[in-house]
Short mmCIF file of C-alpha atoms in Angstrom, two decimals:
data_model
loop_
_atom_site.label_atom_id
_atom_site.label_comp_id
_atom_site.label_asym_id
_atom_site.label_seq_id
_atom_site.Cartn_x
_atom_site.Cartn_y
_atom_site.Cartn_z
CA MET A 1 -30.52 -179.29 -69.33
CA PRO A 2 -27.85 -180.30 -71.89
CA VAL A 3 -28.63 -180.04 -75.58
CA LEU A 4 -27.67 -183.00 -77.77
CA ALA A 5 -26.45 -182.55 -81.35
CA THR A 6 -28.72 -184.03 -83.92
CA ASN A 7 -25.94 -185.81 -85.77
CA ALA A 8 -23.70 -186.51 -82.80
CA GLU A 9 -22.66 -190.11 -82.31
CA SER A 10 -21.92 -191.99 -79.14
CA GLU A 11 -18.79 -193.96 -78.40
CA THR A 12 -20.42 -197.11 -79.77
CA GLY A 13 -21.06 -195.52 -83.14
CA ILE A 14 -24.85 -195.16 -82.52
CA PRO A 15 -26.32 -191.66 -82.68
CA LYS A 16 -26.99 -190.29 -79.22
CA SER A 17 -30.63 -189.65 -80.00
CA PHE A 18 -31.09 -193.28 -81.00
CA SER A 19 -29.13 -194.51 -77.95
CA ASN A 20 -31.40 -192.51 -75.61
CA GLU A 21 -34.52 -193.99 -77.21
CA LEU A 22 -33.07 -197.50 -76.96
CA LEU A 23 -32.18 -196.94 -73.31
CA SER A 24 -35.73 -195.79 -72.48
CA GLU A 25 -37.19 -198.84 -74.21
CA ILE A 26 -34.86 -201.12 -72.28
CA MET A 27 -35.86 -199.44 -69.01
CA GLU A 28 -39.53 -199.93 -69.84
CA GLU A 29 -38.90 -203.63 -70.46
CA ILE A 30 -37.01 -204.00 -67.20
CA GLU A 31 -39.81 -202.52 -65.12
CA HIS A 32 -42.13 -205.20 -63.72
CA THR A 33 -45.75 -205.12 -64.81
CA CYS A 34 -46.95 -208.10 -62.76
CA PRO A 35 -50.56 -207.93 -61.48
CA GLN A 36 -50.86 -206.64 -57.94
CA PRO A 37 -52.88 -208.25 -55.13
CA GLN A 38 -56.46 -207.11 -54.69
CA LEU A 39 -56.71 -204.43 -52.03
CA THR A 40 -60.48 -203.91 -52.15
CA LEU A 41 -62.86 -206.83 -52.57
CA THR A 42 -65.48 -205.34 -54.86
CA ALA A 43 -65.50 -208.09 -57.52
CA PRO A 44 -64.63 -211.80 -57.78
CA ALA A 45 -61.08 -212.81 -58.60
CA PRO A 46 -60.30 -212.87 -62.35
CA PHE A 47 -59.34 -215.93 -64.36
CA ALA A 48 -55.76 -216.39 -65.53
CA GLY A 49 -56.74 -215.79 -69.17
CA GLU A 50 -57.98 -212.32 -68.27
CA THR A 51 -54.88 -211.23 -66.33
CA SER A 52 -52.02 -213.34 -67.68
CA CYS A 53 -48.70 -212.06 -66.49
CA GLN A 54 -47.26 -210.31 -69.56
CA CYS A 55 -44.32 -208.84 -67.68
CA ARG A 56 -41.18 -208.90 -69.89
CA ALA A 57 -38.79 -208.08 -67.08
CA PRO A 58 -36.44 -210.85 -66.01
CA HIS A 59 -38.17 -212.91 -63.31
CA GLU A 60 -35.27 -213.85 -61.08
CA LYS A 61 -35.61 -216.83 -58.77
CA LEU A 62 -36.24 -216.00 -55.10
CA THR A 63 -35.28 -217.85 -52.00
CA ILE A 64 -37.71 -218.33 -49.13
CA ALA A 65 -35.56 -216.06 -46.95
CA GLN A 66 -35.73 -213.27 -49.55
CA ALA A 67 -39.49 -213.68 -49.86
CA HIS A 68 -39.91 -213.43 -46.08
CA LEU A 69 -38.02 -210.13 -46.16
CA GLY A 70 -40.50 -208.73 -48.68
CA THR A 71 -38.08 -208.58 -51.61
CA PRO A 72 -38.16 -207.74 -54.42
CA VAL A 73 -39.87 -204.44 -53.79
CA ASP A 74 -40.95 -203.89 -57.41
CA ARG A 75 -43.22 -206.94 -57.68
CA PRO A 76 -45.24 -209.29 -55.43
CA VAL A 77 -44.20 -212.83 -54.62
CA ARG A 78 -46.30 -215.14 -56.81
CA VAL A 79 -47.56 -218.13 -54.78
CA TYR A 80 -49.42 -221.04 -56.40
CA ALA A 81 -51.86 -223.45 -54.71
CA ASP A 82 -53.84 -226.14 -56.51
CA GLY A 83 -56.54 -228.68 -55.73
CA ILE A 84 -59.97 -230.07 -56.57
CA PHE A 85 -61.91 -227.87 -54.10
CA ASP A 86 -65.08 -229.96 -54.29
CA LEU A 87 -67.77 -228.83 -51.82
CA PHE A 88 -65.67 -225.78 -50.93
CA HIS A 89 -65.49 -225.57 -47.12
CA SER A 90 -63.61 -223.86 -44.30
CA GLY A 91 -60.65 -226.26 -44.56
CA HIS A 92 -60.06 -225.11 -48.14
CA ALA A 93 -60.40 -221.45 -47.17
CA ARG A 94 -57.99 -221.82 -44.26
CA ALA A 95 -55.35 -223.45 -46.48
CA LEU A 96 -55.66 -220.58 -48.98
CA MET A 97 -55.42 -218.06 -46.16
CA GLN A 98 -52.13 -219.63 -45.06
CA ALA A 99 -50.79 -219.56 -48.63
CA LYS A 100 -51.80 -215.91 -48.98
CA THR A 101 -50.10 -214.86 -45.75
CA LEU A 102 -46.84 -216.80 -46.15
CA PHE A 103 -44.97 -213.68 -47.25
CA PRO A 104 -45.50 -209.94 -46.69
CA ASN A 105 -46.40 -209.20 -50.32
CA SER A 106 -48.02 -212.23 -51.95
CA TYR A 107 -50.08 -212.70 -55.10
CA LEU A 108 -52.04 -215.96 -54.76
CA LEU A 109 -52.80 -217.99 -57.88
CA VAL A 110 -55.12 -220.99 -57.40
CA GLY A 111 -55.22 -223.82 -59.92
CA VAL A 112 -58.39 -225.91 -60.17
CA CYS A 113 -58.32 -229.25 -62.00
CA SER A 114 -60.99 -230.02 -64.59
CA ASP A 115 -63.64 -232.71 -64.32
CA ASP A 116 -61.81 -235.00 -66.78
CA LEU A 117 -58.56 -235.02 -64.81
CA THR A 118 -60.34 -235.32 -61.48
CA HIS A 119 -62.55 -238.23 -62.56
CA LYS A 120 -59.53 -239.93 -64.08
CA PHE A 121 -57.12 -239.69 -61.15
CA LYS A 122 -59.31 -239.22 -58.08
CA GLY A 123 -62.98 -239.96 -58.66
CA PHE A 124 -66.40 -238.46 -59.22
CA THR A 125 -67.12 -235.01 -57.80
CA VAL A 126 -70.29 -233.53 -56.37
CA MET A 127 -69.74 -230.11 -57.99
CA ASN A 128 -68.79 -229.73 -61.64
CA GLU A 129 -65.75 -227.74 -62.73
CA GLU A 130 -67.63 -224.50 -63.42
CA GLU A 131 -69.14 -224.54 -59.95
CA ARG A 132 -65.72 -225.19 -58.43
CA TYR A 133 -64.16 -222.36 -60.44
CA GLU A 134 -66.79 -219.90 -59.25
CA ALA A 135 -66.43 -221.04 -55.65
CA LEU A 136 -62.71 -220.17 -55.77
CA ARG A 137 -63.30 -216.83 -57.46
CA HIS A 138 -65.40 -215.68 -54.51
CA CYS A 139 -62.84 -216.54 -51.84
CA ARG A 140 -61.33 -213.38 -50.34
CA TYR A 141 -57.75 -214.75 -50.34
CA VAL A 142 -57.60 -215.60 -54.05
CA ASP A 143 -56.10 -213.10 -56.51
CA GLU A 144 -56.34 -215.21 -59.68
CA VAL A 145 -57.90 -218.54 -60.72
CA ILE A 146 -56.25 -220.88 -63.24
CA ARG A 147 -58.77 -223.16 -64.92
CA ASP A 148 -57.93 -226.69 -66.08
CA ALA A 149 -54.80 -226.81 -63.97
CA PRO A 150 -52.36 -229.70 -64.61
CA TRP A 151 -52.31 -232.69 -62.29
CA THR A 152 -48.50 -232.61 -62.12
CA LEU A 153 -46.67 -229.29 -62.30
CA THR A 154 -44.20 -228.89 -65.13
CA ALA A 155 -41.37 -226.41 -65.66
CA GLU A 156 -43.23 -224.91 -68.61
CA PHE A 157 -46.32 -224.27 -66.48
CA LEU A 158 -44.27 -222.68 -63.69
CA GLU A 159 -42.45 -220.48 -66.23
CA LYS A 160 -45.63 -219.48 -68.04
CA HIS A 161 -47.30 -218.17 -64.87
CA LYS A 162 -44.02 -216.93 -63.34
CA ILE A 163 -44.63 -218.90 -60.13
CA ASP A 164 -42.15 -218.39 -57.30
CA PHE A 165 -43.46 -220.91 -54.75
CA VAL A 166 -46.01 -223.73 -54.49
CA ALA A 167 -48.08 -224.01 -51.29
CA HIS A 168 -49.61 -227.29 -50.14
CA ASP A 169 -49.73 -229.44 -46.99
CA ASP A 170 -46.56 -231.40 -46.35
CA ILE A 171 -48.20 -234.85 -46.42
CA PRO A 172 -46.92 -236.82 -49.48
CA TYR A 173 -49.65 -236.81 -52.12
CA SER A 174 -49.45 -240.07 -54.04
CA SER A 175 -51.23 -239.99 -57.39
CA ALA A 176 -50.73 -240.64 -61.10
CA GLY A 177 -48.17 -243.35 -60.43
CA SER A 178 -46.03 -241.15 -58.17
CA ASP A 179 -45.40 -241.42 -54.47
CA ASP A 180 -45.48 -237.63 -54.18
CA VAL A 181 -46.52 -235.34 -57.04
CA TYR A 182 -44.76 -232.41 -55.32
CA LYS A 183 -41.41 -234.20 -54.91
CA HIS A 184 -39.63 -232.28 -57.69
CA ILE A 185 -41.05 -228.99 -56.38
CA LYS A 186 -39.61 -229.74 -52.93
CA GLU A 187 -36.23 -230.63 -54.41
CA ALA A 188 -36.17 -227.33 -56.33
CA GLY A 189 -36.70 -225.34 -53.10
CA MET A 190 -40.02 -223.91 -54.29
CA PHE A 191 -42.30 -225.74 -51.85
CA VAL A 192 -43.81 -224.01 -48.78
CA PRO A 193 -45.98 -226.16 -46.47
CA THR A 194 -49.37 -225.30 -45.03
CA GLN A 195 -51.33 -226.99 -42.23
CA ARG A 196 -54.41 -229.12 -42.76
CA THR A 197 -57.58 -228.37 -40.78
CA GLU A 198 -58.56 -231.41 -38.76
CA GLY A 199 -62.18 -232.48 -38.58
CA ILE A 200 -63.28 -231.09 -41.94
CA SER A 201 -62.76 -232.43 -45.46
CA THR A 202 -64.74 -233.14 -48.61
CA SER A 203 -64.64 -236.87 -47.87
CA ASP A 204 -66.06 -236.29 -44.38
CA ILE A 205 -68.93 -234.24 -45.79
CA ILE A 206 -69.76 -236.91 -48.38
CA THR A 207 -69.63 -239.57 -45.65
CA ARG A 208 -72.19 -237.63 -43.63
CA ILE A 209 -74.49 -237.39 -46.65
CA VAL A 210 -74.24 -241.13 -47.34
CA ARG A 211 -74.78 -241.97 -43.68
CA ASP A 212 -77.89 -239.78 -43.40
CA TYR A 213 -79.16 -240.46 -46.90
CA ASP A 214 -82.70 -241.35 -45.78
CA VAL A 215 -83.03 -238.12 -43.81
CA TYR A 216 -81.93 -235.95 -46.75
CA ALA A 217 -84.08 -237.89 -49.23
CA ARG A 218 -87.16 -237.43 -47.03
CA ARG A 219 -86.40 -233.74 -46.57
CA ASN A 220 -86.05 -233.10 -50.30
CA LEU A 221 -89.21 -235.06 -51.08
CA GLN A 222 -91.01 -232.85 -48.59
CA ARG A 223 -89.57 -229.75 -50.28
CA GLY A 224 -90.99 -230.72 -53.65
CA TYR A 225 -88.30 -232.76 -55.39
CA THR A 226 -89.54 -235.77 -57.33
CA ALA A 227 -88.49 -239.34 -56.71
CA LYS A 228 -86.94 -239.42 -60.18
CA GLU A 229 -84.74 -236.42 -59.44
CA LEU A 230 -83.59 -238.08 -56.21
CA ASN A 231 -83.19 -241.51 -57.88
CA VAL A 232 -85.55 -243.02 -55.31
CA SER A 233 -87.62 -246.12 -56.06
CA PHE A 234 -91.41 -246.15 -55.88
CA ILE A 235 -91.48 -248.23 -52.69
CA ASN A 236 -88.90 -246.03 -50.96
CA GLU A 237 -90.79 -242.93 -52.01
CA LYS A 238 -93.98 -244.21 -50.36
CA LYS A 239 -92.01 -245.23 -47.28
CA TYR A 240 -90.36 -241.83 -47.00
CA ARG A 241 -93.64 -239.98 -47.46
CA PHE A 242 -95.31 -242.14 -44.79
CA GLN A 243 -92.42 -241.44 -42.44
CA ASN A 244 -92.84 -237.72 -43.15
CA GLN A 245 -96.52 -237.95 -42.18
CA VAL A 246 -95.61 -239.80 -39.00
CA ASP A 247 -93.04 -237.14 -38.16
CA LYS A 248 -95.64 -234.42 -38.71
CA MET A 249 -98.05 -236.15 -36.32
CA LYS A 250 -95.26 -236.52 -33.75
CA GLU A 251 -94.47 -232.85 -34.12
CA LYS A 252 -98.11 -231.91 -33.60
CA VAL A 253 -98.36 -234.12 -30.50
CA LYS A 254 -95.15 -232.60 -29.21
CA ASN A 255 -96.51 -229.09 -29.78
CA VAL A 256 -99.73 -229.98 -27.96
CA GLU A 257 -97.77 -231.40 -25.04
CA GLU A 258 -95.61 -228.29 -24.86
CA ARG A 259 -98.66 -226.04 -24.97
CA SER A 260 -100.40 -228.10 -22.28
CA LYS A 261 -97.29 -227.88 -20.11
CA GLU A 262 -97.25 -224.14 -20.61
CA PHE A 263 -100.94 -223.93 -19.68
CA VAL A 264 -100.41 -226.03 -16.55
CA ASN A 265 -97.45 -223.89 -15.58
CA ARG A 266 -99.51 -220.73 -16.05
CA VAL A 267 -102.37 -222.17 -13.95
CA GLU A 268 -99.91 -223.14 -11.22
CA GLU A 269 -98.40 -219.67 -11.25
CA LYS A 270 -101.84 -218.06 -11.04
CA SER A 271 -102.92 -220.46 -8.27
CA HIS A 272 -99.80 -219.61 -6.30
CA ASP A 273 -100.58 -215.93 -6.74
CA LEU A 274 -104.19 -216.44 -5.63
CA ILE A 275 -103.16 -218.45 -2.57
CA GLN A 276 -100.61 -215.82 -1.64
CA LYS A 277 -103.17 -213.04 -2.00
CA TRP A 278 -105.75 -215.05 -0.02
CA GLU A 279 -103.23 -215.59 2.78
CA GLU A 280 -102.46 -211.89 2.85
CA LYS A 281 -106.16 -210.98 2.95
CA SER A 282 -106.89 -213.59 5.64
CA ARG A 283 -104.07 -212.25 7.81
CA GLU A 284 -105.43 -208.74 7.35
CA PHE A 285 -108.98 -209.91 8.22
CA ILE A 286 -107.81 -211.74 11.35
CA GLY A 287 -105.82 -208.73 12.46
CA ASN A 288 -108.79 -206.42 12.01
CA PHE A 289 -111.05 -208.90 13.85
CA LEU A 290 -108.67 -209.07 16.80
CA GLU A 291 -108.44 -205.30 16.93
CA LEU A 292 -112.23 -205.15 17.22
CA PHE A 293 -113.14 -208.25 19.26
CA GLY A 294 -109.89 -209.22 20.98
CA PRO A 295 -109.29 -209.07 24.77
CA ASP A 296 -108.15 -205.49 24.48
CA GLY A 297 -110.14 -204.68 21.39
CA ALA A 298 -112.04 -201.53 20.59
CA TRP A 299 -115.41 -203.29 20.79
CA LYS A 300 -114.86 -204.26 24.44
CA GLN A 301 -113.88 -200.74 25.39
CA MET A 302 -116.90 -199.34 23.59
CA PHE A 303 -119.21 -201.88 25.31
CA GLN A 304 -117.84 -200.98 28.71
CA GLU A 305 -118.37 -197.27 28.05
CA ARG A 306 -121.95 -197.82 26.89
CA SER A 307 -122.81 -200.10 29.84
CA GLY A 308 -121.45 -197.48 32.24
CA ARG A 309 -123.58 -194.80 30.64
CA MET A 310 -126.70 -196.99 30.90
CA LEU A 311 -126.07 -197.64 34.60
CA GLN A 312 -125.60 -193.95 35.19
CA ALA A 313 -128.87 -193.23 33.36
CA LEU A 314 -130.79 -195.79 35.41
CA SER A 315 -129.32 -194.94 38.87
CA PRO A 316 -130.28 -191.53 40.55
CA ARG A 317 -127.94 -189.53 42.76
CA GLN A 318 -127.60 -190.14 46.50
CA SER A 319 -129.98 -188.27 48.85
CA PRO A 320 -128.50 -185.15 50.44
CA THR A 321 -127.13 -185.39 53.98
CA SER A 322 -129.34 -182.45 55.24
CA SER A 323 -132.56 -184.33 54.67
CA PRO A 324 -135.58 -183.61 57.05
CA THR A 325 -136.00 -185.64 60.20
CA ARG A 326 -137.50 -189.04 59.92
CA GLY A 327 -140.13 -188.36 62.66
CA ARG A 328 -143.57 -187.45 61.50
CA SER A 329 -145.79 -184.74 62.90
CA PRO A 330 -148.83 -185.75 64.95
CA SER A 331 -151.16 -184.37 62.33
CA ARG A 332 -149.87 -186.88 59.85
CA SER A 333 -149.72 -184.26 57.14
CA PRO A 334 -147.74 -185.32 54.19
CA SER A 335 -144.32 -183.84 53.99
CA PRO A 336 -143.46 -181.89 50.88
CA PRO A 337 -141.58 -183.84 48.27
CA SER A 338 -137.83 -183.50 48.24
CA PRO A 339 -136.52 -181.09 45.74
CA TRP A 340 -134.06 -183.64 44.31
CA LEU A 341 -136.94 -185.66 42.89
CA PHE A 342 -137.77 -182.83 40.54
CA ARG A 343 -134.27 -182.49 39.31
CA LYS A 344 -133.10 -184.26 36.20
CA ALA A 345 -131.39 -187.44 37.05
CA SER A 346 -127.74 -187.29 36.15
CA PRO A 347 -125.92 -190.51 35.32
CA PRO A 348 -123.85 -191.91 38.14
CA SER A 349 -120.13 -191.59 37.87
CA SER A 350 -119.60 -195.30 38.33
CA PRO A 351 -121.56 -198.51 38.92
CA LYS A 352 -120.59 -198.51 42.62
CA VAL A 353 -122.05 -195.04 43.17
CA ALA A 354 -125.23 -196.11 41.34
CA SER A 355 -125.67 -199.13 43.57
CA ALA A 356 -125.07 -197.03 46.71
CA SER A 357 -127.75 -194.57 45.71
CA ILE A 358 -130.23 -197.39 45.06
CA SER A 359 -129.54 -198.85 48.49
CA SER A 360 -129.99 -195.45 50.17
CA MET A 361 -133.32 -195.03 48.46
CA SER A 362 -134.50 -198.39 49.67
CA GLU A 363 -133.44 -197.53 53.25
CA GLY A 364 -135.33 -194.22 53.11
CA ASP A 365 -138.45 -195.98 51.95
CA GLU A 366 -138.24 -198.40 54.84
CA ASP A 367 -137.87 -195.51 57.28
CA GLU A 368 -140.90 -193.84 55.85
CA LYS A 369 -142.88 -196.99 56.36
#
């Protein structure tokens, strides 16, 4: 590392030690100290008074082509969007998202006009300026909020906040005696257009409220707001409260009807289940009955077996073929009884055999006579 003489002078006549200090100061001034975009959303966006751009480095003018390339690399591209932002909705958020994502490295500043300027040039607002400021601070695309923004942008305002580009929809915005308040911005090459979101706007929301005023007035009366707070006359208050009572009765009747329908549906479901079970049981009963009492049922077979056994019990066996002669002796002495009479009668094998044995017995009796 070279050692500098304490009293050595440079070619310009300035001591080298002093020239080195001056060079370091100049380098510090050249370095950009612009605020960087928020990377983590842990707090609402700050106001411009809290993070005013105090960068003393020369803020050279950028072209749109340079900004699209991501240059310069030592600072973000500062994009400005302004508006009233009354009843902050998704259309506002989408426009800010487009302004934030126009370039690779963007720092989005959002200007919000005060109540005085808005009431003077546009009309009465639903939200006051403090509410509108806070709504913008809590939008994820916003890096900084500028309060009491001017209605028409001036060169001093653009220089103060070191604004590179202004983002707004391309439709000419006639106001304050001008056909287009952004005309001079477009001519300077600092205007970048965004797209409007169809179907949503503050005017549309207010139109819905005016159209359905009675519904909202009745709802707020039911929630506890007074007629004075809602600017409702005595007669309208009574009318709205009566309508609320009628609606309550309708709701109760509707609930009763729905419950009765549910009950009827449940009864129908249970009746269908009962009928189905009864049909299943009846089929099972008929099947069992046919198995017992049908043409080929078990009861018939059992009856036939029992009747056969009874016939066998009642009918004795046939007389043996080697029976004694039918002629009687002259002494008329009674012949000894046949041994088969003392035997236990066995049931006949079939009804035909039983009938044959009965007939043989009757023939023997006749012979004896």
